Amino acid sequence: MARKFFVGGNFKMNGTISSIKEIVNNLNNANLDPSIEVVIAPPSLYLLLVRENLRPEIEVAAQNVFDKPNGAFTGEISVTQLKDSKINWTILGHSERRTILKESDAVVSQKTKFATDNGVSVIWCCGESLEEREAGRTIEVVSSQLEALKAENPDWSKIVIAYEPIWAIGTGKVATTEQAQEVHKAIRDWLKGVSDKVADETRILYGGSVSEKNCGELSKQPDIDGFLVGGASLKPAFVDIINCKKQ
Ligand code: PGA
């Protein structure tokens, strides 16, 4: 089965009403390759603004969601509230949340299970630190993050995996095409342990300093099915990344 190429934009904790409206207008007016699935993730405060103003074929994602129904959970957002607001996606397990907010593999997996069971699709992130890579532990680290997810038995049809080496995020140091393809292939092989169908159908995105300059080569790799773009998703060049297959 051909996997639909997917480009996500992760705005992180960036933007204002005016700068986010500008990004939305830019996307609304752009000539986008219709064969690409595009999802953008603004800060939660701006989710509705974006959903109400963005062209309908582009989906909107939260950057986090909680794993309990509505209730006494100060500061959290529920899956029900996302769906009520027509936000059909969320990012989970981003390395900034794993490291700075100390979210464990178990917490990330439980949130992923809850979201997918309740109708919100997940851009699920994994990746190794520089120290882990240098110690030759990349595949081991990513596999153990995946094992924690598998233990929750989530709905894999609602999951897109983003492989994001931590040392490549926001640093300008993109993984080489060989480094990225090697890990993507290892993830695909690991997914065969879930099922051949899941291995065949799950999109595996690369994230970490993706730009309009490096996206073309990366997109040609057999196991790279798209990108999760941080810094460059705030810039007009995001359109060139979405259209990378046409370059
Ligand atoms: P970057 O971020 O493109 O700015 O490196 C990617 C991400 O963290 O998702």
Short mmCIF file of C-alpha atoms and ligand atoms in Angstrom, two decimals:
data_model
loop_
_atom_site.label_atom_id
_atom_site.label_comp_id
_atom_site.label_asym_id
_atom_site.label_seq_id
_atom_site.Cartn_x
_atom_site.Cartn_y
_atom_site.Cartn_z
CA MET A 1 0.00 0.00 0.00
CA ALA A 2 1.32 3.44 -0.88
CA ARG A 3 1.65 5.53 2.26
CA LYS A 4 0.37 9.11 1.91
CA PHE A 5 3.26 11.53 2.46
CA PHE A 6 2.65 13.60 5.60
CA VAL A 7 4.07 16.98 6.63
CA GLY A 8 3.45 18.27 10.14
CA GLY A 9 4.29 21.74 11.43
CA ASN A 10 5.08 22.02 15.13
CA PHE A 11 4.96 25.70 16.15
CA LYS A 12 6.01 24.81 19.75
CA MET A 13 5.57 27.79 22.14
CA ASN A 14 5.91 30.35 19.36
CA GLY A 15 3.69 32.92 17.69
CA THR A 16 1.18 35.65 18.39
CA ILE A 17 -2.33 36.20 17.05
CA SER A 18 -0.91 38.31 14.27
CA SER A 19 2.02 36.06 13.30
CA ILE A 20 -0.14 32.93 13.39
CA LYS A 21 -2.79 34.60 11.20
CA GLU A 22 -0.01 35.40 8.76
CA ILE A 23 1.10 31.74 8.64
CA VAL A 24 -2.52 30.64 8.10
CA ASN A 25 -3.04 33.19 5.31
CA ASN A 26 0.17 32.07 3.67
CA LEU A 27 -0.97 28.43 3.70
CA ASN A 28 -4.48 29.35 2.52
CA ASN A 29 -3.08 31.19 -0.49
CA ALA A 30 -0.35 28.67 -1.35
CA ASN A 31 -0.41 26.20 -4.19
CA LEU A 32 -0.02 22.98 -2.18
CA ASP A 33 0.61 19.53 -3.59
CA PRO A 34 -2.82 17.88 -3.07
CA SER A 35 -1.25 14.45 -2.61
CA ILE A 36 0.37 15.51 0.68
CA GLU A 37 -1.38 15.33 4.07
CA VAL A 38 -0.65 18.50 6.06
CA VAL A 39 -1.26 19.02 9.79
CA ILE A 40 -0.17 22.07 11.80
CA ALA A 41 0.18 22.30 15.57
CA PRO A 42 -0.08 25.83 17.02
CA PRO A 43 0.06 26.50 20.78
CA SER A 44 -3.22 25.48 22.47
CA LEU A 45 -4.36 29.07 22.94
CA TYR A 46 -4.49 29.48 19.15
CA LEU A 47 -5.99 26.12 18.14
CA LEU A 48 -9.48 27.53 17.54
CA LEU A 49 -8.21 30.63 15.76
CA VAL A 50 -6.30 28.40 13.37
CA ARG A 51 -9.12 25.88 12.88
CA GLU A 52 -11.62 28.64 12.12
CA ASN A 53 -9.41 30.37 9.59
CA LEU A 54 -7.41 27.60 7.92
CA ARG A 55 -8.41 25.93 4.64
CA PRO A 56 -10.39 22.82 5.57
CA GLU A 57 -8.16 20.21 3.94
CA ILE A 58 -5.34 21.04 6.36
CA GLU A 59 -5.83 19.43 9.78
CA VAL A 60 -4.90 21.03 13.10
CA ALA A 61 -3.10 19.28 15.97
CA ALA A 62 -2.68 20.07 19.65
CA GLN A 63 0.85 19.73 21.03
CA ASN A 64 -0.34 17.65 23.99
CA VAL A 65 -3.52 16.12 25.42
CA PHE A 66 -4.40 14.49 28.74
CA ASP A 67 -5.34 10.83 29.26
CA LYS A 68 -8.45 11.32 31.39
CA PRO A 69 -11.99 12.43 30.52
CA ASN A 70 -13.05 15.98 31.46
CA GLY A 71 -12.66 16.75 35.16
CA ALA A 72 -10.47 18.21 37.88
CA PHE A 73 -7.16 18.36 35.98
CA THR A 74 -5.99 21.96 36.17
CA GLY A 75 -4.02 23.10 33.17
CA GLU A 76 -4.83 20.12 30.97
CA ILE A 77 -6.92 19.80 27.79
CA SER A 78 -9.15 16.79 27.09
CA VAL A 79 -9.65 14.68 24.01
CA THR A 80 -13.38 15.59 24.14
CA GLN A 81 -12.51 19.29 24.05
CA LEU A 82 -10.22 18.78 21.06
CA LYS A 83 -12.90 16.91 19.14
CA ASP A 84 -15.51 19.54 20.10
CA SER A 85 -13.18 22.13 18.54
CA LYS A 86 -12.60 20.02 15.38
CA ILE A 87 -8.99 19.40 16.35
CA ASN A 88 -8.53 15.82 15.18
CA TRP A 89 -4.81 15.40 15.90
CA THR A 90 -2.31 15.80 18.69
CA ILE A 91 1.46 15.52 19.01
CA LEU A 92 2.51 13.29 21.93
CA GLY A 93 5.89 12.31 23.33
CA HIS A 94 7.85 15.18 21.84
CA SER A 95 11.38 15.08 23.27
CA GLU A 96 10.92 18.55 24.77
CA ARG A 97 8.05 17.15 26.86
CA ARG A 98 9.91 13.93 27.63
CA THR A 99 13.02 15.78 28.84
CA ILE A 100 11.83 19.16 30.19
CA LEU A 101 8.41 18.07 31.51
CA LYS A 102 9.76 14.62 32.52
CA GLU A 103 7.05 12.67 30.70
CA SER A 104 7.95 8.99 30.94
CA ASP A 105 7.51 6.36 28.21
CA ALA A 106 4.55 5.04 30.22
CA VAL A 107 2.80 8.44 30.44
CA VAL A 108 3.31 9.11 26.74
CA SER A 109 1.97 5.64 25.89
CA GLN A 110 -1.10 6.00 28.12
CA LYS A 111 -1.93 9.37 26.56
CA THR A 112 -1.51 7.88 23.08
CA LYS A 113 -3.80 4.98 23.96
CA PHE A 114 -6.47 7.30 25.38
CA ALA A 115 -6.34 9.68 22.41
CA THR A 116 -6.46 6.98 19.72
CA ASP A 117 -9.22 5.04 21.51
CA ASN A 118 -11.29 8.21 21.65
CA GLY A 119 -10.90 9.36 18.07
CA VAL A 120 -7.93 11.72 18.07
CA SER A 121 -4.97 10.78 15.85
CA VAL A 122 -1.46 11.07 17.24
CA ILE A 123 1.89 12.22 15.90
CA TRP A 124 3.92 10.07 18.30
CA CYS A 125 7.54 11.17 18.70
CA CYS A 126 10.62 9.17 19.59
CA GLY A 127 14.36 9.62 19.31
CA GLU A 128 17.73 9.35 20.97
CA SER A 129 20.05 11.89 22.63
CA LEU A 130 23.55 12.58 21.29
CA GLU A 131 25.03 10.61 24.18
CA GLU A 132 22.85 7.60 23.34
CA ARG A 133 23.76 7.81 19.65
CA GLU A 134 27.46 8.02 20.42
CA ALA A 135 27.14 5.00 22.67
CA GLY A 136 25.61 3.07 19.74
CA ARG A 137 22.25 2.79 21.53
CA THR A 138 19.96 4.56 19.01
CA ILE A 139 17.92 1.54 17.89
CA GLU A 140 17.73 0.21 21.45
CA VAL A 141 16.38 3.55 22.79
CA VAL A 142 13.80 3.95 20.03
CA SER A 143 12.74 0.30 20.34
CA SER A 144 12.16 0.63 24.08
CA GLN A 145 10.02 3.75 23.52
CA LEU A 146 8.04 1.72 20.96
CA GLU A 147 7.76 -1.26 23.32
CA ALA A 148 6.11 0.97 25.95
CA LEU A 149 3.59 2.08 23.33
CA LYS A 150 2.90 -1.48 22.15
CA ALA A 151 2.24 -2.53 25.75
CA GLU A 152 -0.83 -0.22 25.73
CA ASN A 153 -2.20 -1.84 22.57
CA PRO A 154 -3.13 1.46 20.86
CA ASP A 155 -5.02 1.87 17.59
CA TRP A 156 -2.03 1.93 15.22
CA SER A 157 -4.18 3.15 12.34
CA LYS A 158 -4.44 6.48 14.18
CA ILE A 159 -0.71 6.85 14.82
CA VAL A 160 1.97 8.52 12.75
CA ILE A 161 5.48 7.97 14.13
CA ALA A 162 7.95 10.88 14.14
CA TYR A 163 11.58 9.87 14.53
CA GLU A 164 13.34 12.94 15.88
CA PRO A 165 16.95 12.57 17.03
CA ILE A 166 17.22 15.02 19.93
CA TRP A 167 20.62 16.26 18.76
CA ALA A 168 19.05 17.35 15.45
CA ILE A 169 16.12 19.31 16.91
CA GLY A 170 16.51 23.06 16.59
CA THR A 171 20.26 22.72 16.13
CA GLY A 172 20.61 23.02 12.36
CA LYS A 173 22.35 19.61 12.49
CA VAL A 174 20.10 17.46 10.33
CA ALA A 175 20.64 13.69 10.36
CA THR A 176 22.22 12.47 7.13
CA THR A 177 19.84 10.70 4.76
CA GLU A 178 21.64 7.43 5.61
CA GLN A 179 21.33 7.98 9.37
CA ALA A 180 17.63 8.79 9.07
CA GLN A 181 16.83 5.94 6.65
CA GLU A 182 18.68 3.44 8.87
CA VAL A 183 16.53 4.27 11.90
CA HIS A 184 13.31 4.51 9.87
CA LYS A 185 14.00 1.04 8.45
CA ALA A 186 14.68 -0.28 11.97
CA ILE A 187 11.35 1.20 13.15
CA ARG A 188 9.55 -0.39 10.17
CA ASP A 189 11.16 -3.76 10.99
CA TRP A 190 10.15 -3.36 14.63
CA LEU A 191 6.55 -2.64 13.53
CA LYS A 192 6.47 -6.04 11.79
CA GLY A 193 6.38 -7.43 15.31
CA VAL A 194 2.99 -5.72 15.69
CA SER A 195 1.79 -6.90 12.28
CA ASP A 196 2.84 -6.78 8.64
CA LYS A 197 -0.14 -4.52 7.95
CA VAL A 198 0.92 -2.00 10.63
CA ALA A 199 4.52 -2.07 9.32
CA ASP A 200 3.30 -1.50 5.79
CA GLU A 201 0.75 1.23 6.53
CA THR A 202 2.25 3.33 9.34
CA ARG A 203 3.83 6.60 8.25
CA ILE A 204 7.27 7.26 9.75
CA LEU A 205 8.22 10.95 9.68
CA TYR A 206 11.66 12.42 10.14
CA GLY A 207 12.04 15.49 12.37
CA GLY A 208 15.05 17.58 13.35
CA SER A 209 16.21 20.68 11.45
CA VAL A 210 14.20 19.86 8.33
CA SER A 211 14.40 22.76 5.88
CA GLU A 212 13.47 23.56 2.30
CA LYS A 213 17.11 22.75 1.46
CA ASN A 214 17.40 19.24 2.91
CA CYS A 215 13.82 17.94 2.53
CA GLY A 216 14.16 16.84 -1.09
CA GLU A 217 16.88 14.24 -0.50
CA LEU A 218 15.32 12.97 2.73
CA SER A 219 11.93 12.55 1.05
CA LYS A 220 13.41 10.13 -1.49
CA GLN A 221 14.33 7.55 1.16
CA PRO A 222 12.11 4.46 1.01
CA ASP A 223 11.12 4.53 4.69
CA ILE A 224 10.74 8.31 5.14
CA ASP A 225 7.03 9.07 4.74
CA GLY A 226 7.10 12.73 5.68
CA PHE A 227 8.40 15.29 8.14
CA LEU A 228 7.67 16.91 11.46
CA VAL A 229 8.95 20.45 11.01
CA GLY A 230 9.64 22.82 13.89
CA GLY A 231 11.38 26.14 13.21
CA ALA A 232 10.82 26.10 9.45
CA SER A 233 7.05 25.62 9.87
CA LEU A 234 6.88 29.23 11.09
CA LYS A 235 8.37 30.50 7.84
CA PRO A 236 7.02 30.84 4.29
CA ALA A 237 9.50 28.10 3.29
CA PHE A 238 7.17 25.60 4.99
CA VAL A 239 5.24 25.60 1.70
CA ASP A 240 8.38 24.43 -0.13
CA ILE A 241 8.76 21.58 2.38
CA ILE A 242 5.13 20.53 1.83
CA ASN A 243 5.80 20.57 -1.91
CA CYS A 244 9.15 18.74 -1.62
CA LYS A 245 7.99 15.80 -3.70
CA LYS A 246 7.58 18.13 -6.67
CA GLN A 247 11.15 19.49 -6.52
P1 PGA B 1 13.12 21.70 14.31
O1 PGA B 1 12.09 20.96 15.32
O2 PGA B 1 12.58 21.47 12.92
O3 PGA B 1 13.07 23.14 14.72
O4 PGA B 1 14.45 21.07 14.51
C1 PGA B 1 11.50 19.74 14.99
C2 PGA B 1 10.61 19.29 16.13
O5 PGA B 1 11.00 19.47 17.28
O6 PGA B 1 9.51 18.75 15.89
#
